[in-house]
Short mmCIF file of C-alpha atoms and ligand atoms in Angstrom, two decimals:
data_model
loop_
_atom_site.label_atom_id
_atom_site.label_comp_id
_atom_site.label_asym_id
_atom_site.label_seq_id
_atom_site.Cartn_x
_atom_site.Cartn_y
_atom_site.Cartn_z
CA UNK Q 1 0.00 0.00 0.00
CA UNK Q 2 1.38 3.83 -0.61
CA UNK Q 3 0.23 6.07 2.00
CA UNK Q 4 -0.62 9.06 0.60
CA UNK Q 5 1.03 12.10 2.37
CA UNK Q 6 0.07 15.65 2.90
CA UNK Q 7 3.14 18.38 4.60
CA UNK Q 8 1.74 21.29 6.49
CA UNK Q 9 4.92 23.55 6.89
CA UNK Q 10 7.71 23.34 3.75
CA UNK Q 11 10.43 24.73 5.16
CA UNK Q 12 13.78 23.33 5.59
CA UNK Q 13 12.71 19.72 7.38
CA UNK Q 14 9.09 19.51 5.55
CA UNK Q 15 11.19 19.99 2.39
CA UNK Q 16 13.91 17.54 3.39
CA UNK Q 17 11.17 15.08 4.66
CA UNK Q 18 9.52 15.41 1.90
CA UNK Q 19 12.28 14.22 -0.09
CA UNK Q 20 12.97 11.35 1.93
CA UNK Q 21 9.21 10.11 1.16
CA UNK Q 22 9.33 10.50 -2.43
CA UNK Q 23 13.17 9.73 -3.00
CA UNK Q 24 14.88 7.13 -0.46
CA UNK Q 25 11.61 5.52 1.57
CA UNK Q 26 9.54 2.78 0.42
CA UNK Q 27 5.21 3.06 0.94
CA UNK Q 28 4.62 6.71 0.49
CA UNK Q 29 4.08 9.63 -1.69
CA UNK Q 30 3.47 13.15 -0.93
CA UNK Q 31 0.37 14.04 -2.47
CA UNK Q 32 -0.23 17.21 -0.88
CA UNK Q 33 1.96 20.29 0.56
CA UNK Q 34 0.76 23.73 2.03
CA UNK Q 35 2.87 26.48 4.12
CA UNK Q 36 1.81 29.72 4.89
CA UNK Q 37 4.29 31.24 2.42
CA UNK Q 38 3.06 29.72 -0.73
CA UNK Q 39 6.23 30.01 -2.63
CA UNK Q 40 8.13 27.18 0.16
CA UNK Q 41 5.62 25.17 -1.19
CA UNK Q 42 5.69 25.52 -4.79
CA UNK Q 43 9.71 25.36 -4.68
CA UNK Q 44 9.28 21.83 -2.86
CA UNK Q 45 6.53 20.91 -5.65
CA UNK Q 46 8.56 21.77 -7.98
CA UNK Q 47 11.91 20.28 -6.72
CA UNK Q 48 10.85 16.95 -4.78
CA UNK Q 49 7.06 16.37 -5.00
CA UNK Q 50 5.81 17.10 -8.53
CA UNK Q 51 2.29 15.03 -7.94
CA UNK Q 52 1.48 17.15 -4.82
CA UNK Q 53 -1.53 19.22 -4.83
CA UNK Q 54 -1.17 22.97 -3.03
CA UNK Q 55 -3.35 23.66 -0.58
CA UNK Q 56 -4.43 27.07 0.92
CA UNK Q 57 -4.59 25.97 4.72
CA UNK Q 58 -3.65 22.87 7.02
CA UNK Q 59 -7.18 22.32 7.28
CA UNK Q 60 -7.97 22.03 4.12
CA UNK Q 61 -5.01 19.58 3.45
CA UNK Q 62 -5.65 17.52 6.74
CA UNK Q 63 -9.43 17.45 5.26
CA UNK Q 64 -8.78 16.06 1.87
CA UNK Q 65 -10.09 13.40 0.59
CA UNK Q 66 -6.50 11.64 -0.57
CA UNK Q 67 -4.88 12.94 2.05
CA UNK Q 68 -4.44 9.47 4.14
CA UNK Q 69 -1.69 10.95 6.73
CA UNK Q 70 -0.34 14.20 7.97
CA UNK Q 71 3.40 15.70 8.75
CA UNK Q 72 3.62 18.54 10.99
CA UNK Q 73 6.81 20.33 9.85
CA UNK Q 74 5.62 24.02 10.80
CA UNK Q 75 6.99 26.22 13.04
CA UNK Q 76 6.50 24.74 16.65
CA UNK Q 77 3.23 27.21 18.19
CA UNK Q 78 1.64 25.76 15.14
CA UNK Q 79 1.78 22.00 15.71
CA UNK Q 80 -0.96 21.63 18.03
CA UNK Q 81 -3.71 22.65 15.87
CA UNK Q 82 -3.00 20.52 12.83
CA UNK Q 83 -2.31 17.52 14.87
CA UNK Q 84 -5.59 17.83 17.22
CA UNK Q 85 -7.11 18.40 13.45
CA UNK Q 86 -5.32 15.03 12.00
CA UNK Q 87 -6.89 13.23 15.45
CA UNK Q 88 -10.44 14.58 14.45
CA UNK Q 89 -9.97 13.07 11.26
CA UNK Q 90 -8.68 9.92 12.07
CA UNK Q 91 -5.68 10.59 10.17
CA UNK Q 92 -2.07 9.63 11.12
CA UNK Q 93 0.17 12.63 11.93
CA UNK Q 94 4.26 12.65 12.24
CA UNK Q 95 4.55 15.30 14.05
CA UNK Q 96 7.99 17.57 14.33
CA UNK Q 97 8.86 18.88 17.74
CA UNK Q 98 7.75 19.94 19.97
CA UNK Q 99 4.37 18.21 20.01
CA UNK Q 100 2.65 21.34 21.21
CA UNK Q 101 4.89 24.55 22.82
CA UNK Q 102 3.14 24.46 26.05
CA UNK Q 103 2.04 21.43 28.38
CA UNK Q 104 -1.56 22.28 28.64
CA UNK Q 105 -2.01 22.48 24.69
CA UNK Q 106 0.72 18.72 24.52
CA UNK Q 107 -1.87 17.03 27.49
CA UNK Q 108 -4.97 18.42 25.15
CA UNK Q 109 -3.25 16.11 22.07
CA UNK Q 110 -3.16 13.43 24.86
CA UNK Q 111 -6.56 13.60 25.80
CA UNK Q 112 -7.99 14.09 21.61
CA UNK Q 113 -5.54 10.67 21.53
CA UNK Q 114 -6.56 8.84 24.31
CA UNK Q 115 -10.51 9.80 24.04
CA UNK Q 116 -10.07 8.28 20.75
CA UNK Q 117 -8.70 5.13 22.16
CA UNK Q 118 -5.91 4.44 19.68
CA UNK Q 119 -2.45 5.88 18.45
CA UNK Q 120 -2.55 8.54 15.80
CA UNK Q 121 0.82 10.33 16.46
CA UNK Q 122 4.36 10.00 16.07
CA UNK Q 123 6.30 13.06 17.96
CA UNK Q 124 9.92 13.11 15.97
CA UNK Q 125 12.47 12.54 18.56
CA UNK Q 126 14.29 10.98 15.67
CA UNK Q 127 17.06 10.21 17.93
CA UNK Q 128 15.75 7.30 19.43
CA UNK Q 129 16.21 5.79 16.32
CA UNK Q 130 19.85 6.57 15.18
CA UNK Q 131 22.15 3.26 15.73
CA UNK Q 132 24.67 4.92 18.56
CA UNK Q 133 22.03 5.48 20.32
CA UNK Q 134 20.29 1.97 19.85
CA UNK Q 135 23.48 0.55 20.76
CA UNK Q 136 23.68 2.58 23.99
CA UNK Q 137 20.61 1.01 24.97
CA UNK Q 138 21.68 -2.31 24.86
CA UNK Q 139 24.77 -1.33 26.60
CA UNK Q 140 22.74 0.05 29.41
CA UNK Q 141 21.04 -3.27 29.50
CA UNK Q 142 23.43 -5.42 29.18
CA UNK Q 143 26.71 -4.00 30.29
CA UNK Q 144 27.40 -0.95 32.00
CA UNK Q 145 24.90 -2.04 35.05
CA UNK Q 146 22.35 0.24 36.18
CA UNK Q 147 23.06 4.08 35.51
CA UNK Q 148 24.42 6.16 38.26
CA UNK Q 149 24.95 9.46 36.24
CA UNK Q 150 24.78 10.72 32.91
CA UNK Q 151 26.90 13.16 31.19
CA UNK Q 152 26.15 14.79 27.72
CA UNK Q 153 26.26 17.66 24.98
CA UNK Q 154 24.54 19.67 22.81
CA UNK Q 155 26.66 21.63 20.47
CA UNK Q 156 25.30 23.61 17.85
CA UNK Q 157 27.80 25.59 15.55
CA UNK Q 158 25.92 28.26 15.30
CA UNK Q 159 22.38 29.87 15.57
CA UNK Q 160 20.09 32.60 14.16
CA UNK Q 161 20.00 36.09 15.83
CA UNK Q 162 16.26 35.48 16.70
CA UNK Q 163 17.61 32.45 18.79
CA UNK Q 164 16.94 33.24 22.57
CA UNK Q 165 17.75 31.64 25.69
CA UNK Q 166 14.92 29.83 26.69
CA UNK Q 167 14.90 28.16 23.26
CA UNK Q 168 18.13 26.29 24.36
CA UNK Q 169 15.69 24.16 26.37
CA UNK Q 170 12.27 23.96 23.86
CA UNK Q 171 14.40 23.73 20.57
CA UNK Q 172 17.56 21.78 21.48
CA UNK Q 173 17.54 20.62 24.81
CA UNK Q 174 14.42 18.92 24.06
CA UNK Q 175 15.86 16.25 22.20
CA UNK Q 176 18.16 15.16 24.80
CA UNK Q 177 14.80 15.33 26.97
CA UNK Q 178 13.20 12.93 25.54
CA UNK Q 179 16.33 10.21 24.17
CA UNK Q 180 17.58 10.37 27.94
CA UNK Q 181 14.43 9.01 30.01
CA UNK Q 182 14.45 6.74 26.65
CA UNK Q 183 18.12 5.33 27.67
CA UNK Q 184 17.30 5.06 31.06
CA UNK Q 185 13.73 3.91 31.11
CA UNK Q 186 13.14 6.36 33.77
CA UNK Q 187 10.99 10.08 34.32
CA UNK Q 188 12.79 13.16 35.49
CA UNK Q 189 11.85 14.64 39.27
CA UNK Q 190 13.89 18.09 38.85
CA UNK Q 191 15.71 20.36 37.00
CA UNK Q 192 18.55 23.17 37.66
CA UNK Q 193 19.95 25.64 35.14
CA UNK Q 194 23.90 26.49 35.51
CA UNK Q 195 25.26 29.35 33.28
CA UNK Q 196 29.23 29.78 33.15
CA UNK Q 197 30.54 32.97 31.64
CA UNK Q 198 28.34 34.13 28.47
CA UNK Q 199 30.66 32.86 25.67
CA UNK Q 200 32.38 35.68 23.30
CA UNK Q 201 29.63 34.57 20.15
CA UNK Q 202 26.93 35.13 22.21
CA UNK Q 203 24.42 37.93 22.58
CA UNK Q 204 22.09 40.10 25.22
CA UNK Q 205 19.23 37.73 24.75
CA UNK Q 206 21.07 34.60 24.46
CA UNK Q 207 23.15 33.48 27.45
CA UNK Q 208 25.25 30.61 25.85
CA UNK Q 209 25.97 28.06 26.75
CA UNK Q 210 24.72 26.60 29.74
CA UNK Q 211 24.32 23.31 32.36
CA UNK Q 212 21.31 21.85 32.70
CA UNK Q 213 21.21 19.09 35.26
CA UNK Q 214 18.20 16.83 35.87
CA UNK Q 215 17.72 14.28 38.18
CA UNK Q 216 15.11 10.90 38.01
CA UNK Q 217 12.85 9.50 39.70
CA UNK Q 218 15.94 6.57 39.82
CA UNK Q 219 18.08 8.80 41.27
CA UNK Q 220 20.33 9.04 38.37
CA UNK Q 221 22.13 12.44 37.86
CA UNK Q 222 22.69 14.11 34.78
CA UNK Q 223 24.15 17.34 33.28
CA UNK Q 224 23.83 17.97 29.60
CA UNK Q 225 25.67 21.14 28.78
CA UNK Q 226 23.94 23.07 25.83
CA UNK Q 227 26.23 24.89 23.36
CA UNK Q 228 24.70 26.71 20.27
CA UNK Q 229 27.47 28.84 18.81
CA UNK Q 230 30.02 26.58 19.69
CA UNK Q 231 31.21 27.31 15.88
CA UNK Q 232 33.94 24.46 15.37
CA UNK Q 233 30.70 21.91 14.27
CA UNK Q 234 27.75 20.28 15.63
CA UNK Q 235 28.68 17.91 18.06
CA UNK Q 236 26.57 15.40 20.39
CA UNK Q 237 28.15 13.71 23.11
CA UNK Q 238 26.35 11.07 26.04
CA UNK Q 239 28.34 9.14 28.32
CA UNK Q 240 26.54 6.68 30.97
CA UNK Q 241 28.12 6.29 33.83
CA UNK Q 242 26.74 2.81 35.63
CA UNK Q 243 27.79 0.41 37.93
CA UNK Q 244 30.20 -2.13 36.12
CA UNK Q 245 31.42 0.72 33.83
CA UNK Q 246 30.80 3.68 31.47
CA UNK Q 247 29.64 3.58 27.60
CA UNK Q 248 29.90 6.94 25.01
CA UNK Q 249 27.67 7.68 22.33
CA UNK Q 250 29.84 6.23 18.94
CA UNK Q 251 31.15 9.31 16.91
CA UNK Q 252 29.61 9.37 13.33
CA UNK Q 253 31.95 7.72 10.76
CA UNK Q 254 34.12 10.23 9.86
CA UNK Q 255 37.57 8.90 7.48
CA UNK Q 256 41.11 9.21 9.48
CA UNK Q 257 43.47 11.22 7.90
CA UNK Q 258 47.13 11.75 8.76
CA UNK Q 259 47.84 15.53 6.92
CA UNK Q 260 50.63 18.31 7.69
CA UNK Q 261 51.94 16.13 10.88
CA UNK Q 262 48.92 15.67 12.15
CA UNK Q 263 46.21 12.46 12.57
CA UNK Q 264 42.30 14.06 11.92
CA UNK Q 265 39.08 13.58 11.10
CA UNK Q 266 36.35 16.29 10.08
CA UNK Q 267 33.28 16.74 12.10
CA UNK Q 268 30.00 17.46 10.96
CA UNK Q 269 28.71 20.56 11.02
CA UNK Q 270 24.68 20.25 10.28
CA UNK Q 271 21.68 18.26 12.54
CA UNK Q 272 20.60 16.95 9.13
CA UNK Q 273 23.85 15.42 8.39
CA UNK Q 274 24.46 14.14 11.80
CA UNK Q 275 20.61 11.97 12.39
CA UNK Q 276 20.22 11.87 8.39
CA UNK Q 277 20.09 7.63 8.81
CA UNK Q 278 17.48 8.47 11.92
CA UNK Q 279 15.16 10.47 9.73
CA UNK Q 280 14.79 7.85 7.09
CA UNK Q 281 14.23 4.98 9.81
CA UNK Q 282 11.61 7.47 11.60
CA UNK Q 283 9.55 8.05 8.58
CA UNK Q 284 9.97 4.33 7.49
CA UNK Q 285 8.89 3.36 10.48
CA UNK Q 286 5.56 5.89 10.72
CA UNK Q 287 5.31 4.88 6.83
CA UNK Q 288 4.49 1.14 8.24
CA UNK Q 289 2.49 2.33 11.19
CA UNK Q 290 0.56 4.69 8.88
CA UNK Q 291 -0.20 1.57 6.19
CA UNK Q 292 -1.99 0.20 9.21
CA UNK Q 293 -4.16 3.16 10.16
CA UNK Q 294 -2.30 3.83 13.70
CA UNK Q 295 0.88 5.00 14.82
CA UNK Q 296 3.81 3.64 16.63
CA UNK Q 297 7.57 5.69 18.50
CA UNK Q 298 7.48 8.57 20.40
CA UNK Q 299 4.24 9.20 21.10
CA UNK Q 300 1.98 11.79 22.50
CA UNK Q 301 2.85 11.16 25.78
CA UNK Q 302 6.48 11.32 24.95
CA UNK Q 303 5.52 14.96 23.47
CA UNK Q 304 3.73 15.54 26.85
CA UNK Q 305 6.34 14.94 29.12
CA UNK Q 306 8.94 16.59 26.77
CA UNK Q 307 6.49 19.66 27.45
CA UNK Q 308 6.43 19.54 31.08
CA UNK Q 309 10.18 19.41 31.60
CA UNK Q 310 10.98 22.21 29.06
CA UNK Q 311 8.54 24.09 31.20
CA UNK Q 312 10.66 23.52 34.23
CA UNK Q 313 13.97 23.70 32.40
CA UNK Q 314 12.99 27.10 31.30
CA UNK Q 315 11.58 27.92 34.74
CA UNK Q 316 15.17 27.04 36.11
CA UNK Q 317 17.11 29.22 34.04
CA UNK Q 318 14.95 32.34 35.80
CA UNK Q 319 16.20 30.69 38.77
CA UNK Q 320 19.75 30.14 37.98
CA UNK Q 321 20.76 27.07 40.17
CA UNK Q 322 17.62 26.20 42.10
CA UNK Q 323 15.97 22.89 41.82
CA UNK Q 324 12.28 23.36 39.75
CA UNK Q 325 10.05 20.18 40.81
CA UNK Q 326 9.04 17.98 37.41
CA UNK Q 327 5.57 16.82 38.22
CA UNK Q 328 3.60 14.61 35.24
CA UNK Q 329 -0.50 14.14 35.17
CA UNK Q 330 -1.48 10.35 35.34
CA UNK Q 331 -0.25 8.56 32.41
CA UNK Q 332 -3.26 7.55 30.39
CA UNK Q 333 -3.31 3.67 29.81
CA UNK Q 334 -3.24 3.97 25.81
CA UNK Q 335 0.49 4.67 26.42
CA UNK Q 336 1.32 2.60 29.22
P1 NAI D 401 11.54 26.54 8.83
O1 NAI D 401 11.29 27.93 9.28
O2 NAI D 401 12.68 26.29 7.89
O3 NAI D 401 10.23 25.94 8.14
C1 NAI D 401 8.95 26.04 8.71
C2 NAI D 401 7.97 26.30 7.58
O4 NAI D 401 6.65 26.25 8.11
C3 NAI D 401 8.16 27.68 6.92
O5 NAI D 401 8.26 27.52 5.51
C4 NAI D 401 6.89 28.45 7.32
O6 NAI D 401 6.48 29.37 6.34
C5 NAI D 401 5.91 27.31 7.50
N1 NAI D 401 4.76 27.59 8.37
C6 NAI D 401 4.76 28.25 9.54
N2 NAI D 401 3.51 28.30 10.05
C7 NAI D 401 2.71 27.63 9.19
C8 NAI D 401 1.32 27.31 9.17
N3 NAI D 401 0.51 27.69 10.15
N4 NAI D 401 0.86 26.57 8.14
C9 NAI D 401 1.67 26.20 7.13
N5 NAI D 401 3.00 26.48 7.09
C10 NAI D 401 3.50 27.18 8.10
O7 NAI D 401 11.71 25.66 10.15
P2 NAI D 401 12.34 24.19 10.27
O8 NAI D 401 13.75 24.28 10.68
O9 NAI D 401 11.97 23.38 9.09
O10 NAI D 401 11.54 23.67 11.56
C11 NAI D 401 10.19 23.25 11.49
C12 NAI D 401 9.89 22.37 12.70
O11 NAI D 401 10.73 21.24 12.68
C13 NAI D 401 10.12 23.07 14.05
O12 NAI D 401 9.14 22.69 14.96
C14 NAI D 401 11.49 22.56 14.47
O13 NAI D 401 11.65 22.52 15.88
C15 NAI D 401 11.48 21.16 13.90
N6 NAI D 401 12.84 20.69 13.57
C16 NAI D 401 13.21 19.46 13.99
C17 NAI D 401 14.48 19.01 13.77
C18 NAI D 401 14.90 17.69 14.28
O14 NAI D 401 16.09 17.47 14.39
N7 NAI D 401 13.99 16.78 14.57
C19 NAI D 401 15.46 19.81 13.05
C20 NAI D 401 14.95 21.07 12.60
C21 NAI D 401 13.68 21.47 12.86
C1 ISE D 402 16.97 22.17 15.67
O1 ISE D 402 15.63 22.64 15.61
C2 ISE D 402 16.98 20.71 15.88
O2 ISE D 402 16.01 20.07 16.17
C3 ISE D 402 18.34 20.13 15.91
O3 ISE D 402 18.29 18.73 15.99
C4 ISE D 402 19.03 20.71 17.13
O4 ISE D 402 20.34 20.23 17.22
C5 ISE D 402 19.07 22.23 17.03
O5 ISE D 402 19.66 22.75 18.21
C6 ISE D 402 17.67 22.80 16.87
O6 ISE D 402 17.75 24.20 16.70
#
């Protein structure tokens, strides 16, 4: 069966999902596309979807006939409509992060889902389904013994100028948010927000970087320092620190070269370089799903509790080294 796919939002990851669909995955083709500036959508028509129909609004598209599933690749405070719209209609929706950019309107997806009884969405935490961090998993589970601390990194080369400091946690933060309580099958209890000296490439209303540290409900401790105009690449780091011993994150392949006296490899320097194998297994995977009539992954819930610890992430920054309490509403049993 080819699910047929409509894009609300074709900017650079609706276009570069888009083209994943059409181009590398098996089971789908984009039959639809609409963004609010009509001309992203006609230049991803025209470049990577040539059978897609434009459409005026996410309603419409979500509401067409041969639309059979939805991506969600708009800019974040528009997510929650079009996927609370895509529940409505029964439709599957991959949706970008953040699910919704507050908890209340994340739990009101939860409750659209759950009322409904059965799994529409798939949040895109793609990182759950890159291959260092499968095999970090198992080495949790099989290896390292139970976690005692956790430490990572976020590094961004750089940012835009619009780029503020609370979007350190809702934008890129998020992502270790949700793959973390992944690794460690746990839930978070508190946050705290460190900030060392604001680096030279930062700006008034970006303090970069920062320390966030997060403790769970296991008692596992872990800081993830967040680094967004770090400028020599874009760089992800995660060591577990358990009982038997520790296990890192793999690097990305990169070749070894021995130049001018001295052994190096490059490092990448883009997010869709870096996850680009996670992507494709993400949309294979909500491809399949999809084919069915449900979804499977991150889910909702995932979105949810993403939402509720941004909230407190952000709330800890205003509080600069006091602990913010991480409390979660009763898990609904569709996602148990
Ligand atoms: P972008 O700004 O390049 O593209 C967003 C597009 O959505 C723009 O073309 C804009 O005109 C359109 N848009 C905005 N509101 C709309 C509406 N109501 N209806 C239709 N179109 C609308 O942004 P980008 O980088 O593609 O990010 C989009 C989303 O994807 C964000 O939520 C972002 O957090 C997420 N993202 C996820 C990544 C990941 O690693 N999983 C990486 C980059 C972005
Ligand atoms: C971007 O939106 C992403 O999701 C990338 O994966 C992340 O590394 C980056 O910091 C965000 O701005």
């Amino acid at each position: 069966m080819t699910v047929k796919i409509g894009v609300i939002g074709s900017g650079a990851i609706g276009r570069d999902h888009a083209r994943r669909i059409n181009h590398v995955l098996a089971g789908g083709r984009i039959v639809a596309v609409t963004d609010v500036n009509r001309a992203a959508a006609e230049a991803v028509k025209a470049d990577v979807a040539p059978d897609a129909a434009i459409y005026a609004t996410g309603e419409e598209l979500v509401a067409a006939k041969d639309v059979d599933a939805v991506l969600v690749t708009s800019w974040g405070a528009t997510h929650e409509q079009y996927v609370l719209a895509s529940i409505a209609a029964g439709k599957p929706c991959f949706c970008e992060k953040p699910l919704a950019t507050t908890a209340e309107g994340a739990r009101r997806i939860v409750e659209a889902e759950a009322a409904l009884g059965r799994r529409l969405v798939q949040v895109g935490f793609m990182r759950r389904y890159d291959a260092g961090y499968v095999a970090l998993k198992e080495a949790i589970r099989t290896r390292t013994g139970a976690p005692i601390m956790v430490h990572a990194a976020h590094r961004n080369p750089t940012v835009p100028e619009a780029y503020v400091t609370p979007m350190a946690i809702h934008d890129t933060l998020i992502h270790e948010i949700d793959v973390l309580r992944w690794l460690l099958d746990d839930d978070y209890v508190s946050a705290r927000v460190l900030f060392p000296r604001r680096a030279a490439r930062s700006h008034a209303k970006l303090r970069d970087p920062q320390v966030v540290v997060l403790e769970t409900r296991k008692g596992v401790l872990i800081n993830v320092e967040i680094f967004v105009n770090c400028h020599y690449g874009y760089d992800i780091q995660c060591e577990i620190v358990g009982e038997d011993g520790t296990a890192c994150l793999p690097e990305p392949m990169a070749v070894e070269l021995r130049l001018g006296a001295k052994l190096q490899n490059d490092i990448l320097t883009d997010w869709k370089d870096r996850f680009v194998a996670a992507y494709d297994v993400e949309l294979q995977d909500f491809l399949k799903a999809a084919a069915a009539g449900t979804a499977t992954g991150p889910s909702s819930w995932d979105g949810y509790v993403a939402a509720i610890t941004s909230d407190a992430c952000v709330a800890a920054q205003e509080r600069e080294g006091a602990p913010v309490a991480i409390k979660m509403a009763d898990r609904p049993s569709l996602y148990r």
